Amino acid sequence: GDSVTQMEGPVTLSEEAFLTINCTYTATGYPSLFWYVQYPGEGLQLLLKATKADDKGSNKGFEATYRKETTSFHLEKGSVQVSDSAVYFCALGGSYIPTFGRGTSLIVHP
Amino acid sequence: GAGVSQSPSNKVTEKGKDVELRCDPISGHTALYWYRQSLGQGLEFLIYFQGNSAPDKSGLPSDRFSAERTGGSVSTLTIQRTQQEDSAVYLCASSLNRIGQETQYFGPGTRLLVL
């Protein structure tokens, strides 16, 4: 069945550091790929998405490219801020039910 | 506009009691999902509805769990004879249509504590 694997956290960075959170998937067909973010004390919300191979999703300085050849959708940001501290979930939306990774906690220190 | 709402926001109950959790999706969204999020764990998919129909209930952890949706809108998740391991945050989400492919909009969750 479909599955999503993302790097375990927590990831701890200093402000303005470069961020990568790895996400790989297995799926049949042509799923959409998502990154959701959960800020402390808040619900999950969509950060970005890509619906087909080679698409790049971007939002709030975050980017992720849908790589079909490597079945990956890594999340990147060039310069993180303290306010980016949150839990990030990679998700796969196939023709069936959505599948989420276990989440990666990001902690950004001033 | 109004987002997904869930009630109650917090529920403390005694082991063995039944609880009912409610989800109000965004108006017009035909797909609705229930998840469970335990401390330190990811999202565990429980069940989804397309309209009022739940085609696959295999994600429900046990037969103590049930869910229904009426009028293509409000959904309730019922847990009978609650156990301590049921303690978690229960999340509801909705999407416009077409299961899986579309952005899900999440509610704030119901935090359930079983004593």
mmCIF file with all atom_site columns, C-alpha atoms in Angstrom:
data_model
loop_
_atom_site.group_PDB
_atom_site.id
_atom_site.type_symbol
_atom_site.label_atom_id
_atom_site.label_alt_id
_atom_site.label_comp_id
_atom_site.label_asym_id
_atom_site.label_entity_id
_atom_site.label_seq_id
_atom_site.pdbx_PDB_ins_code
_atom_site.Cartn_x
_atom_site.Cartn_y
_atom_site.Cartn_z
_atom_site.occupancy
_atom_site.B_iso_or_equiv
_atom_site.pdbx_formal_charge
_atom_site.auth_seq_id
_atom_site.auth_comp_id
_atom_site.auth_asym_id
_atom_site.auth_atom_id
_atom_site.pdbx_PDB_model_num
ATOM 1   C CA . GLY A 1 1   ? 0.000   0.000  0.000   1.00 0.00 ? 1   GLY A CA 1
ATOM 2   C CA . ASP A 1 2   ? 0.877   3.673  -0.034  1.00 0.00 ? 2   ASP A CA 1
ATOM 3   C CA . SER A 1 3   ? 3.399   4.932  2.519   1.00 0.00 ? 3   SER A CA 1
ATOM 4   C CA . VAL A 1 4   ? 5.341   8.050  3.450   1.00 0.00 ? 4   VAL A CA 1
ATOM 5   C CA . THR A 1 5   ? 8.692   8.114  5.220   1.00 0.00 ? 5   THR A CA 1
ATOM 6   C CA . GLN A 1 6   ? 10.101  11.326 6.596   1.00 0.00 ? 6   GLN A CA 1
ATOM 7   C CA . MET A 1 7   ? 13.195  12.017 8.638   1.00 0.00 ? 7   MET A CA 1
ATOM 8   C CA . GLU A 1 8   ? 12.865  11.762 12.356  1.00 0.00 ? 8   GLU A CA 1
ATOM 9   C CA . GLY A 1 9   ? 13.299  14.803 14.491  1.00 0.00 ? 9   GLY A CA 1
ATOM 10  C CA . PRO A 1 10  ? 13.683  16.904 16.284  1.00 0.00 ? 10  PRO A CA 1
ATOM 11  C CA . VAL A 1 11  ? 15.665  19.042 13.902  1.00 0.00 ? 11  VAL A CA 1
ATOM 12  C CA . THR A 1 12  ? 17.336  21.857 15.802  1.00 0.00 ? 12  THR A CA 1
ATOM 13  C CA . LEU A 1 13  ? 18.724  24.849 13.911  1.00 0.00 ? 13  LEU A CA 1
ATOM 14  C CA . SER A 1 14  ? 19.890  28.349 14.563  1.00 0.00 ? 14  SER A CA 1
ATOM 15  C CA . GLU A 1 15  ? 18.013  31.229 13.001  1.00 0.00 ? 15  GLU A CA 1
ATOM 16  C CA . GLU A 1 16  ? 18.955  31.868 9.346   1.00 0.00 ? 16  GLU A CA 1
ATOM 17  C CA . ALA A 1 17  ? 20.250  28.318 8.857   1.00 0.00 ? 17  ALA A CA 1
ATOM 18  C CA . PHE A 1 18  ? 19.305  26.220 5.819   1.00 0.00 ? 18  PHE A CA 1
ATOM 19  C CA . LEU A 1 19  ? 16.608  23.625 6.336   1.00 0.00 ? 19  LEU A CA 1
ATOM 20  C CA . THR A 1 20  ? 15.994  20.304 4.628   1.00 0.00 ? 20  THR A CA 1
ATOM 21  C CA . ILE A 1 21  ? 13.432  17.786 5.810   1.00 0.00 ? 21  ILE A CA 1
ATOM 22  C CA . ASN A 1 22  ? 13.521  14.619 3.753   1.00 0.00 ? 22  ASN A CA 1
ATOM 23  C CA . CYS A 1 23  ? 10.382  12.850 2.594   1.00 0.00 ? 23  CYS A CA 1
ATOM 24  C CA . THR A 1 24  ? 10.100  9.783  0.377   1.00 0.00 ? 24  THR A CA 1
ATOM 25  C CA . TYR A 1 25  ? 7.016   7.892  -0.635  1.00 0.00 ? 25  TYR A CA 1
ATOM 26  C CA . THR A 1 26  ? 5.726   4.718  -2.210  1.00 0.00 ? 26  THR A CA 1
ATOM 27  C CA . ALA A 1 27  ? 2.488   4.840  -4.109  1.00 0.00 ? 27  ALA A CA 1
ATOM 28  C CA . THR A 1 28  ? 0.621   3.429  -7.037  1.00 0.00 ? 28  THR A CA 1
ATOM 29  C CA . GLY A 1 29  ? -0.638  5.767  -9.675  1.00 0.00 ? 29  GLY A CA 1
ATOM 30  C CA . TYR A 1 30  ? 0.025   9.490  -9.681  1.00 0.00 ? 30  TYR A CA 1
ATOM 31  C CA . PRO A 1 31  ? -0.576  10.944 -6.249  1.00 0.00 ? 31  PRO A CA 1
ATOM 32  C CA . SER A 1 32  ? -0.543  14.547 -5.141  1.00 0.00 ? 32  SER A CA 1
ATOM 33  C CA . LEU A 1 33  ? 2.052   15.411 -2.502  1.00 0.00 ? 33  LEU A CA 1
ATOM 34  C CA . PHE A 1 34  ? 1.625   17.770 0.413   1.00 0.00 ? 34  PHE A CA 1
ATOM 35  C CA . TRP A 1 35  ? 3.463   19.360 3.294   1.00 0.00 ? 35  TRP A CA 1
ATOM 36  C CA . TYR A 1 36  ? 1.316   20.302 6.275   1.00 0.00 ? 36  TYR A CA 1
ATOM 37  C CA . VAL A 1 37  ? 2.519   22.276 9.269   1.00 0.00 ? 37  VAL A CA 1
ATOM 38  C CA . GLN A 1 38  ? 1.311   22.256 12.854  1.00 0.00 ? 38  GLN A CA 1
ATOM 39  C CA . TYR A 1 39  ? 2.391   25.276 14.881  1.00 0.00 ? 39  TYR A CA 1
ATOM 40  C CA . PRO A 1 40  ? 2.389   24.934 18.669  1.00 0.00 ? 40  PRO A CA 1
ATOM 41  C CA . GLY A 1 41  ? -1.149  24.882 20.004  1.00 0.00 ? 41  GLY A CA 1
ATOM 42  C CA . GLU A 1 42  ? -2.701  25.056 16.545  1.00 0.00 ? 42  GLU A CA 1
ATOM 43  C CA . GLY A 1 43  ? -4.275  22.667 14.066  1.00 0.00 ? 43  GLY A CA 1
ATOM 44  C CA . LEU A 1 44  ? -2.667  21.304 10.941  1.00 0.00 ? 44  LEU A CA 1
ATOM 45  C CA . GLN A 1 45  ? -2.668  23.556 7.936   1.00 0.00 ? 45  GLN A CA 1
ATOM 46  C CA . LEU A 1 46  ? -1.464  23.181 4.399   1.00 0.00 ? 46  LEU A CA 1
ATOM 47  C CA . LEU A 1 47  ? 2.002   24.590 3.774   1.00 0.00 ? 47  LEU A CA 1
ATOM 48  C CA . LEU A 1 48  ? 2.434   23.652 0.109   1.00 0.00 ? 48  LEU A CA 1
ATOM 49  C CA . LYS A 1 49  ? 1.550   20.994 -2.422  1.00 0.00 ? 49  LYS A CA 1
ATOM 50  C CA . ALA A 1 50  ? 2.429   19.624 -5.831  1.00 0.00 ? 50  ALA A CA 1
ATOM 51  C CA . THR A 1 51  ? 0.099   17.662 -8.039  1.00 0.00 ? 51  THR A CA 1
ATOM 52  C CA . LYS A 1 52  ? 2.375   16.163 -10.689 1.00 0.00 ? 52  LYS A CA 1
ATOM 53  C CA . ALA A 1 53  ? 5.970   15.195 -11.356 1.00 0.00 ? 53  ALA A CA 1
ATOM 54  C CA . ASP A 1 54  ? 8.487   18.075 -11.486 1.00 0.00 ? 54  ASP A CA 1
ATOM 55  C CA . ASP A 1 55  ? 6.012   20.515 -9.981  1.00 0.00 ? 55  ASP A CA 1
ATOM 56  C CA . LYS A 1 56  ? 7.441   22.772 -7.300  1.00 0.00 ? 56  LYS A CA 1
ATOM 57  C CA . GLY A 1 57  ? 5.256   23.848 -4.420  1.00 0.00 ? 57  GLY A CA 1
ATOM 58  C CA . SER A 1 58  ? 6.235   26.975 -2.519  1.00 0.00 ? 58  SER A CA 1
ATOM 59  C CA . ASN A 1 59  ? 4.903   29.086 0.315   1.00 0.00 ? 59  ASN A CA 1
ATOM 60  C CA . LYS A 1 60  ? 6.361   31.319 3.053   1.00 0.00 ? 60  LYS A CA 1
ATOM 61  C CA . GLY A 1 61  ? 9.885   30.717 1.730   1.00 0.00 ? 61  GLY A CA 1
ATOM 62  C CA . PHE A 1 62  ? 9.495   26.938 1.839   1.00 0.00 ? 62  PHE A CA 1
ATOM 63  C CA . GLU A 1 63  ? 9.849   24.868 -1.316  1.00 0.00 ? 63  GLU A CA 1
ATOM 64  C CA . ALA A 1 64  ? 9.481   21.224 -2.299  1.00 0.00 ? 64  ALA A CA 1
ATOM 65  C CA . THR A 1 65  ? 9.807   19.585 -5.711  1.00 0.00 ? 65  THR A CA 1
ATOM 66  C CA . TYR A 1 66  ? 7.879   16.481 -6.726  1.00 0.00 ? 66  TYR A CA 1
ATOM 67  C CA . ARG A 1 67  ? 10.575  14.054 -7.883  1.00 0.00 ? 67  ARG A CA 1
ATOM 68  C CA . LYS A 1 68  ? 9.040   10.972 -9.411  1.00 0.00 ? 68  LYS A CA 1
ATOM 69  C CA . GLU A 1 69  ? 12.368  9.381  -10.324 1.00 0.00 ? 69  GLU A CA 1
ATOM 70  C CA . THR A 1 70  ? 13.498  9.402  -6.694  1.00 0.00 ? 70  THR A CA 1
ATOM 71  C CA . THR A 1 71  ? 9.968   9.256  -5.205  1.00 0.00 ? 71  THR A CA 1
ATOM 72  C CA . SER A 1 72  ? 10.807  12.218 -3.007  1.00 0.00 ? 72  SER A CA 1
ATOM 73  C CA . PHE A 1 73  ? 9.311   15.521 -1.909  1.00 0.00 ? 73  PHE A CA 1
ATOM 74  C CA . HIS A 1 74  ? 11.939  17.101 0.315   1.00 0.00 ? 74  HIS A CA 1
ATOM 75  C CA . LEU A 1 75  ? 11.071  20.329 2.103   1.00 0.00 ? 75  LEU A CA 1
ATOM 76  C CA . GLU A 1 76  ? 13.637  23.144 2.004   1.00 0.00 ? 76  GLU A CA 1
ATOM 77  C CA . LYS A 1 77  ? 13.990  26.697 3.234   1.00 0.00 ? 77  LYS A CA 1
ATOM 78  C CA . GLY A 1 78  ? 17.010  28.875 2.737   1.00 0.00 ? 78  GLY A CA 1
ATOM 79  C CA . SER A 1 79  ? 16.855  30.806 5.995   1.00 0.00 ? 79  SER A CA 1
ATOM 80  C CA . VAL A 1 80  ? 14.678  29.633 8.875   1.00 0.00 ? 80  VAL A CA 1
ATOM 81  C CA . GLN A 1 81  ? 13.152  31.885 11.508  1.00 0.00 ? 81  GLN A CA 1
ATOM 82  C CA . VAL A 1 82  ? 12.198  31.214 15.097  1.00 0.00 ? 82  VAL A CA 1
ATOM 83  C CA . SER A 1 83  ? 8.563   31.434 13.999  1.00 0.00 ? 83  SER A CA 1
ATOM 84  C CA . ASP A 1 84  ? 9.086   28.381 11.760  1.00 0.00 ? 84  ASP A CA 1
ATOM 85  C CA . SER A 1 85  ? 9.336   26.185 14.847  1.00 0.00 ? 85  SER A CA 1
ATOM 86  C CA . ALA A 1 86  ? 6.594   23.614 14.347  1.00 0.00 ? 86  ALA A CA 1
ATOM 87  C CA . VAL A 1 87  ? 5.913   20.019 13.372  1.00 0.00 ? 87  VAL A CA 1
ATOM 88  C CA . TYR A 1 88  ? 5.978   19.332 9.634   1.00 0.00 ? 88  TYR A CA 1
ATOM 89  C CA . PHE A 1 89  ? 4.062   16.463 8.037   1.00 0.00 ? 89  PHE A CA 1
ATOM 90  C CA . CYS A 1 90  ? 4.648   15.086 4.578   1.00 0.00 ? 90  CYS A CA 1
ATOM 91  C CA . ALA A 1 91  ? 1.523   13.562 3.043   1.00 0.00 ? 91  ALA A CA 1
ATOM 92  C CA . LEU A 1 92  ? 0.500   11.672 -0.029  1.00 0.00 ? 92  LEU A CA 1
ATOM 93  C CA . GLY A 1 93  ? -2.911  11.981 -1.594  1.00 0.00 ? 93  GLY A CA 1
ATOM 94  C CA . GLY A 1 94  ? -3.580  9.153  -3.959  1.00 0.00 ? 94  GLY A CA 1
ATOM 95  C CA . SER A 1 95  ? -6.815  7.938  -5.394  1.00 0.00 ? 95  SER A CA 1
ATOM 96  C CA . TYR A 1 96  ? -7.620  6.412  -2.074  1.00 0.00 ? 96  TYR A CA 1
ATOM 97  C CA . ILE A 1 97  ? -7.100  7.710  1.435   1.00 0.00 ? 97  ILE A CA 1
ATOM 98  C CA . PRO A 1 98  ? -4.474  10.304 2.327   1.00 0.00 ? 98  PRO A CA 1
ATOM 99  C CA . THR A 1 99  ? -1.308  8.950  3.922   1.00 0.00 ? 99  THR A CA 1
ATOM 100 C CA . PHE A 1 100 ? 0.762   11.010 6.366   1.00 0.00 ? 100 PHE A CA 1
ATOM 101 C CA . GLY A 1 101 ? 4.313   10.684 7.592   1.00 0.00 ? 101 GLY A CA 1
ATOM 102 C CA . ARG A 1 102 ? 5.026   10.630 11.316  1.00 0.00 ? 102 ARG A CA 1
ATOM 103 C CA . GLY A 1 103 ? 5.953   14.309 11.408  1.00 0.00 ? 103 GLY A CA 1
ATOM 104 C CA . THR A 1 104 ? 9.258   16.092 11.969  1.00 0.00 ? 104 THR A CA 1
ATOM 105 C CA . SER A 1 105 ? 9.628   18.572 14.770  1.00 0.00 ? 105 SER A CA 1
ATOM 106 C CA . LEU A 1 106 ? 11.656  21.674 13.894  1.00 0.00 ? 106 LEU A CA 1
ATOM 107 C CA . ILE A 1 107 ? 13.113  23.850 16.649  1.00 0.00 ? 107 ILE A CA 1
ATOM 108 C CA . VAL A 1 108 ? 14.750  27.114 15.636  1.00 0.00 ? 108 VAL A CA 1
ATOM 109 C CA . HIS A 1 109 ? 16.863  28.973 18.193  1.00 0.00 ? 109 HIS A CA 1
ATOM 110 C CA . PRO A 1 110 ? 17.534  32.721 18.021  1.00 0.00 ? 110 PRO A CA 1
ATOM 111 C CA . GLY B 2 1   ? -15.441 31.998 6.101   1.00 0.00 ? 1   GLY B CA 1
ATOM 112 C CA . ALA B 2 2   ? -15.983 29.353 8.726   1.00 0.00 ? 2   ALA B CA 1
ATOM 113 C CA . GLY B 2 3   ? -13.454 26.575 8.922   1.00 0.00 ? 3   GLY B CA 1
ATOM 114 C CA . VAL B 2 4   ? -13.781 23.076 10.275  1.00 0.00 ? 4   VAL B CA 1
ATOM 115 C CA . SER B 2 5   ? -15.034 23.051 13.826  1.00 0.00 ? 5   SER B CA 1
ATOM 116 C CA . GLN B 2 6   ? -14.915 20.283 16.388  1.00 0.00 ? 6   GLN B CA 1
ATOM 117 C CA . SER B 2 7   ? -16.541 19.846 19.746  1.00 0.00 ? 7   SER B CA 1
ATOM 118 C CA . PRO B 2 8   ? -15.813 19.459 22.515  1.00 0.00 ? 8   PRO B CA 1
ATOM 119 C CA . SER B 2 9   ? -12.302 20.877 22.440  1.00 0.00 ? 9   SER B CA 1
ATOM 120 C CA . ASN B 2 10  ? -11.385 18.844 25.503  1.00 0.00 ? 10  ASN B CA 1
ATOM 121 C CA . LYS B 2 11  ? -13.017 15.794 27.035  1.00 0.00 ? 11  LYS B CA 1
ATOM 122 C CA . VAL B 2 12  ? -12.072 13.988 30.211  1.00 0.00 ? 12  VAL B CA 1
ATOM 123 C CA . THR B 2 13  ? -13.888 10.749 30.853  1.00 0.00 ? 13  THR B CA 1
ATOM 124 C CA . GLU B 2 14  ? -13.649 7.680  32.988  1.00 0.00 ? 14  GLU B CA 1
ATOM 125 C CA . LYS B 2 15  ? -12.611 4.334  31.642  1.00 0.00 ? 15  LYS B CA 1
ATOM 126 C CA . GLY B 2 16  ? -15.622 2.391  30.421  1.00 0.00 ? 16  GLY B CA 1
ATOM 127 C CA . LYS B 2 17  ? -17.737 5.413  29.539  1.00 0.00 ? 17  LYS B CA 1
ATOM 128 C CA . ASP B 2 18  ? -18.904 6.236  26.019  1.00 0.00 ? 18  ASP B CA 1
ATOM 129 C CA . VAL B 2 19  ? -17.887 9.479  24.317  1.00 0.00 ? 19  VAL B CA 1
ATOM 130 C CA . GLU B 2 20  ? -19.141 11.247 21.242  1.00 0.00 ? 20  GLU B CA 1
ATOM 131 C CA . LEU B 2 21  ? -17.004 13.647 19.237  1.00 0.00 ? 21  LEU B CA 1
ATOM 132 C CA . ARG B 2 22  ? -18.482 16.027 16.730  1.00 0.00 ? 22  ARG B CA 1
ATOM 133 C CA . CYS B 2 23  ? -17.132 17.534 13.530  1.00 0.00 ? 23  CYS B CA 1
ATOM 134 C CA . ASP B 2 24  ? -18.642 20.316 11.423  1.00 0.00 ? 24  ASP B CA 1
ATOM 135 C CA . PRO B 2 25  ? -16.883 20.448 8.058   1.00 0.00 ? 25  PRO B CA 1
ATOM 136 C CA . ILE B 2 26  ? -16.595 23.419 5.772   1.00 0.00 ? 26  ILE B CA 1
ATOM 137 C CA . SER B 2 27  ? -19.896 23.980 4.015   1.00 0.00 ? 27  SER B CA 1
ATOM 138 C CA . GLY B 2 28  ? -19.994 22.277 0.640   1.00 0.00 ? 28  GLY B CA 1
ATOM 139 C CA . HIS B 2 29  ? -17.129 19.892 1.343   1.00 0.00 ? 29  HIS B CA 1
ATOM 140 C CA . THR B 2 30  ? -18.203 16.397 0.421   1.00 0.00 ? 30  THR B CA 1
ATOM 141 C CA . ALA B 2 31  ? -15.206 14.509 1.819   1.00 0.00 ? 31  ALA B CA 1
ATOM 142 C CA . LEU B 2 32  ? -14.613 14.227 5.555   1.00 0.00 ? 32  LEU B CA 1
ATOM 143 C CA . TYR B 2 33  ? -11.828 12.446 7.438   1.00 0.00 ? 33  TYR B CA 1
ATOM 144 C CA . TRP B 2 34  ? -11.141 11.400 11.008  1.00 0.00 ? 34  TRP B CA 1
ATOM 145 C CA . TYR B 2 35  ? -7.611  10.942 12.360  1.00 0.00 ? 35  TYR B CA 1
ATOM 146 C CA . ARG B 2 36  ? -6.083  10.183 15.715  1.00 0.00 ? 36  ARG B CA 1
ATOM 147 C CA . GLN B 2 37  ? -2.879  11.854 16.883  1.00 0.00 ? 37  GLN B CA 1
ATOM 148 C CA . SER B 2 38  ? -1.175  10.377 19.892  1.00 0.00 ? 38  SER B CA 1
ATOM 149 C CA . LEU B 2 39  ? 1.683   12.062 21.744  1.00 0.00 ? 39  LEU B CA 1
ATOM 150 C CA . GLY B 2 40  ? 4.859   11.690 19.732  1.00 0.00 ? 40  GLY B CA 1
ATOM 151 C CA . GLN B 2 41  ? 3.077   9.849  16.957  1.00 0.00 ? 41  GLN B CA 1
ATOM 152 C CA . GLY B 2 42  ? 1.974   10.853 13.521  1.00 0.00 ? 42  GLY B CA 1
ATOM 153 C CA . LEU B 2 43  ? -1.548  10.944 12.226  1.00 0.00 ? 43  LEU B CA 1
ATOM 154 C CA . GLU B 2 44  ? -3.374  7.657  12.337  1.00 0.00 ? 44  GLU B CA 1
ATOM 155 C CA . PHE B 2 45  ? -6.115  7.540  9.730   1.00 0.00 ? 45  PHE B CA 1
ATOM 156 C CA . LEU B 2 46  ? -9.407  6.242  11.110  1.00 0.00 ? 46  LEU B CA 1
ATOM 157 C CA . ILE B 2 47  ? -12.161 6.654  8.543   1.00 0.00 ? 47  ILE B CA 1
ATOM 158 C CA . TYR B 2 48  ? -13.359 8.852  5.710   1.00 0.00 ? 48  TYR B CA 1
ATOM 159 C CA . PHE B 2 49  ? -16.724 9.785  4.304   1.00 0.00 ? 49  PHE B CA 1
ATOM 160 C CA . GLN B 2 50  ? -17.641 10.648 0.757   1.00 0.00 ? 50  GLN B CA 1
ATOM 161 C CA . GLY B 2 51  ? -20.998 12.246 1.259   1.00 0.00 ? 51  GLY B CA 1
ATOM 162 C CA . ASN B 2 52  ? -22.730 10.143 3.893   1.00 0.00 ? 52  ASN B CA 1
ATOM 163 C CA . SER B 2 53  ? -21.002 6.952  2.856   1.00 0.00 ? 53  SER B CA 1
ATOM 164 C CA . ALA B 2 54  ? -17.949 5.424  4.561   1.00 0.00 ? 54  ALA B CA 1
ATOM 165 C CA . PRO B 2 55  ? -16.634 2.897  2.018   1.00 0.00 ? 55  PRO B CA 1
ATOM 166 C CA . ASP B 2 56  ? -13.834 1.559  4.203   1.00 0.00 ? 56  ASP B CA 1
ATOM 167 C CA . LYS B 2 57  ? -13.977 1.227  7.966   1.00 0.00 ? 57  LYS B CA 1
ATOM 168 C CA . SER B 2 58  ? -10.845 -0.894 8.315   1.00 0.00 ? 58  SER B CA 1
ATOM 169 C CA . GLY B 2 59  ? -8.874  2.001  9.844   1.00 0.00 ? 59  GLY B CA 1
ATOM 170 C CA . LEU B 2 60  ? -11.017 2.063  12.966  1.00 0.00 ? 60  LEU B CA 1
ATOM 171 C CA . PRO B 2 61  ? -8.900  0.609  15.805  1.00 0.00 ? 61  PRO B CA 1
ATOM 172 C CA . SER B 2 62  ? -11.594 -1.679 17.202  1.00 0.00 ? 62  SER B CA 1
ATOM 173 C CA . ASP B 2 63  ? -15.313 -2.352 17.128  1.00 0.00 ? 63  ASP B CA 1
ATOM 174 C CA . ARG B 2 64  ? -15.686 0.117  20.004  1.00 0.00 ? 64  ARG B CA 1
ATOM 175 C CA . PHE B 2 65  ? -15.195 2.882  17.443  1.00 0.00 ? 65  PHE B CA 1
ATOM 176 C CA . SER B 2 66  ? -17.939 3.956  15.079  1.00 0.00 ? 66  SER B CA 1
ATOM 177 C CA . ALA B 2 67  ? -18.677 7.015  12.988  1.00 0.00 ? 67  ALA B CA 1
ATOM 178 C CA . GLU B 2 68  ? -21.544 8.401  11.043  1.00 0.00 ? 68  GLU B CA 1
ATOM 179 C CA . ARG B 2 69  ? -22.294 11.386 8.888   1.00 0.00 ? 69  ARG B CA 1
ATOM 180 C CA . THR B 2 70  ? -25.704 12.772 8.188   1.00 0.00 ? 70  THR B CA 1
ATOM 181 C CA . GLY B 2 71  ? -26.956 15.173 5.556   1.00 0.00 ? 71  GLY B CA 1
ATOM 182 C CA . GLY B 2 72  ? -23.527 15.232 3.972   1.00 0.00 ? 72  GLY B CA 1
ATOM 183 C CA . SER B 2 73  ? -22.409 17.564 6.721   1.00 0.00 ? 73  SER B CA 1
ATOM 184 C CA . VAL B 2 74  ? -21.918 16.918 10.434  1.00 0.00 ? 74  VAL B CA 1
ATOM 185 C CA . SER B 2 75  ? -20.081 13.791 11.507  1.00 0.00 ? 75  SER B CA 1
ATOM 186 C CA . THR B 2 76  ? -19.834 12.115 14.876  1.00 0.00 ? 76  THR B CA 1
ATOM 187 C CA . LEU B 2 77  ? -17.172 9.708  16.066  1.00 0.00 ? 77  LEU B CA 1
ATOM 188 C CA . THR B 2 78  ? -18.324 7.520  18.925  1.00 0.00 ? 78  THR B CA 1
ATOM 189 C CA . ILE B 2 79  ? -16.054 5.550  21.195  1.00 0.00 ? 79  ILE B CA 1
ATOM 190 C CA . GLN B 2 80  ? -17.791 3.017  23.402  1.00 0.00 ? 80  GLN B CA 1
ATOM 191 C CA . ARG B 2 81  ? -16.388 1.635  26.643  1.00 0.00 ? 81  ARG B CA 1
ATOM 192 C CA . THR B 2 82  ? -13.376 3.937  26.477  1.00 0.00 ? 82  THR B CA 1
ATOM 193 C CA . GLN B 2 83  ? -9.959  2.650  27.453  1.00 0.00 ? 83  GLN B CA 1
ATOM 194 C CA . GLN B 2 84  ? -6.898  4.584  28.595  1.00 0.00 ? 84  GLN B CA 1
ATOM 195 C CA . GLU B 2 85  ? -5.150  3.867  25.299  1.00 0.00 ? 85  GLU B CA 1
ATOM 196 C CA . ASP B 2 86  ? -7.901  5.840  23.554  1.00 0.00 ? 86  ASP B CA 1
ATOM 197 C CA . SER B 2 87  ? -6.428  9.025  25.035  1.00 0.00 ? 87  SER B CA 1
ATOM 198 C CA . ALA B 2 88  ? -5.285  11.164 22.107  1.00 0.00 ? 88  ALA B CA 1
ATOM 199 C CA . VAL B 2 89  ? -6.195  14.167 20.003  1.00 0.00 ? 89  VAL B CA 1
ATOM 200 C CA . TYR B 2 90  ? -8.901  13.327 17.490  1.00 0.00 ? 90  TYR B CA 1
ATOM 201 C CA . LEU B 2 91  ? -8.698  15.416 14.347  1.00 0.00 ? 91  LEU B CA 1
ATOM 202 C CA . CYS B 2 92  ? -11.316 15.969 11.711  1.00 0.00 ? 92  CYS B CA 1
ATOM 203 C CA . ALA B 2 93  ? -10.617 17.323 8.241   1.00 0.00 ? 93  ALA B CA 1
ATOM 204 C CA . SER B 2 94  ? -12.660 18.027 5.152   1.00 0.00 ? 94  SER B CA 1
ATOM 205 C CA . SER B 2 95  ? -11.948 18.574 1.490   1.00 0.00 ? 95  SER B CA 1
ATOM 206 C CA . LEU B 2 96  ? -14.055 19.782 -1.384  1.00 0.00 ? 96  LEU B CA 1
ATOM 207 C CA . ASN B 2 97  ? -14.361 16.411 -3.042  1.00 0.00 ? 97  ASN B CA 1
ATOM 208 C CA . ARG B 2 98  ? -12.304 13.630 -4.529  1.00 0.00 ? 98  ARG B CA 1
ATOM 209 C CA . ILE B 2 99  ? -10.732 11.720 -1.702  1.00 0.00 ? 99  ILE B CA 1
ATOM 210 C CA . GLY B 2 100 ? -6.994  12.024 -1.347  1.00 0.00 ? 100 GLY B CA 1
ATOM 211 C CA . GLN B 2 101 ? -6.082  14.392 -4.131  1.00 0.00 ? 101 GLN B CA 1
ATOM 212 C CA . GLU B 2 102 ? -7.211  17.624 -2.602  1.00 0.00 ? 102 GLU B CA 1
ATOM 213 C CA . THR B 2 103 ? -6.097  19.856 0.205   1.00 0.00 ? 103 THR B CA 1
ATOM 214 C CA . GLN B 2 104 ? -7.549  18.907 3.545   1.00 0.00 ? 104 GLN B CA 1
ATOM 215 C CA . TYR B 2 105 ? -8.710  21.546 5.995   1.00 0.00 ? 105 TYR B CA 1
ATOM 216 C CA . PHE B 2 106 ? -8.280  20.493 9.577   1.00 0.00 ? 106 PHE B CA 1
ATOM 217 C CA . GLY B 2 107 ? -10.252 21.328 12.663  1.00 0.00 ? 107 GLY B CA 1
ATOM 218 C CA . PRO B 2 108 ? -8.563  22.210 15.954  1.00 0.00 ? 108 PRO B CA 1
ATOM 219 C CA . GLY B 2 109 ? -9.097  18.712 17.324  1.00 0.00 ? 109 GLY B CA 1
ATOM 220 C CA . THR B 2 110 ? -10.700 17.193 20.392  1.00 0.00 ? 110 THR B CA 1
ATOM 221 C CA . ARG B 2 111 ? -8.272  16.274 23.146  1.00 0.00 ? 111 ARG B CA 1
ATOM 222 C CA . LEU B 2 112 ? -9.580  13.141 24.842  1.00 0.00 ? 112 LEU B CA 1
ATOM 223 C CA . LEU B 2 113 ? -8.249  11.964 28.189  1.00 0.00 ? 113 LEU B CA 1
ATOM 224 C CA . VAL B 2 114 ? -9.474  8.670  29.599  1.00 0.00 ? 114 VAL B CA 1
ATOM 225 C CA . LEU B 2 115 ? -8.778  8.253  33.293  1.00 0.00 ? 115 LEU B CA 1
#
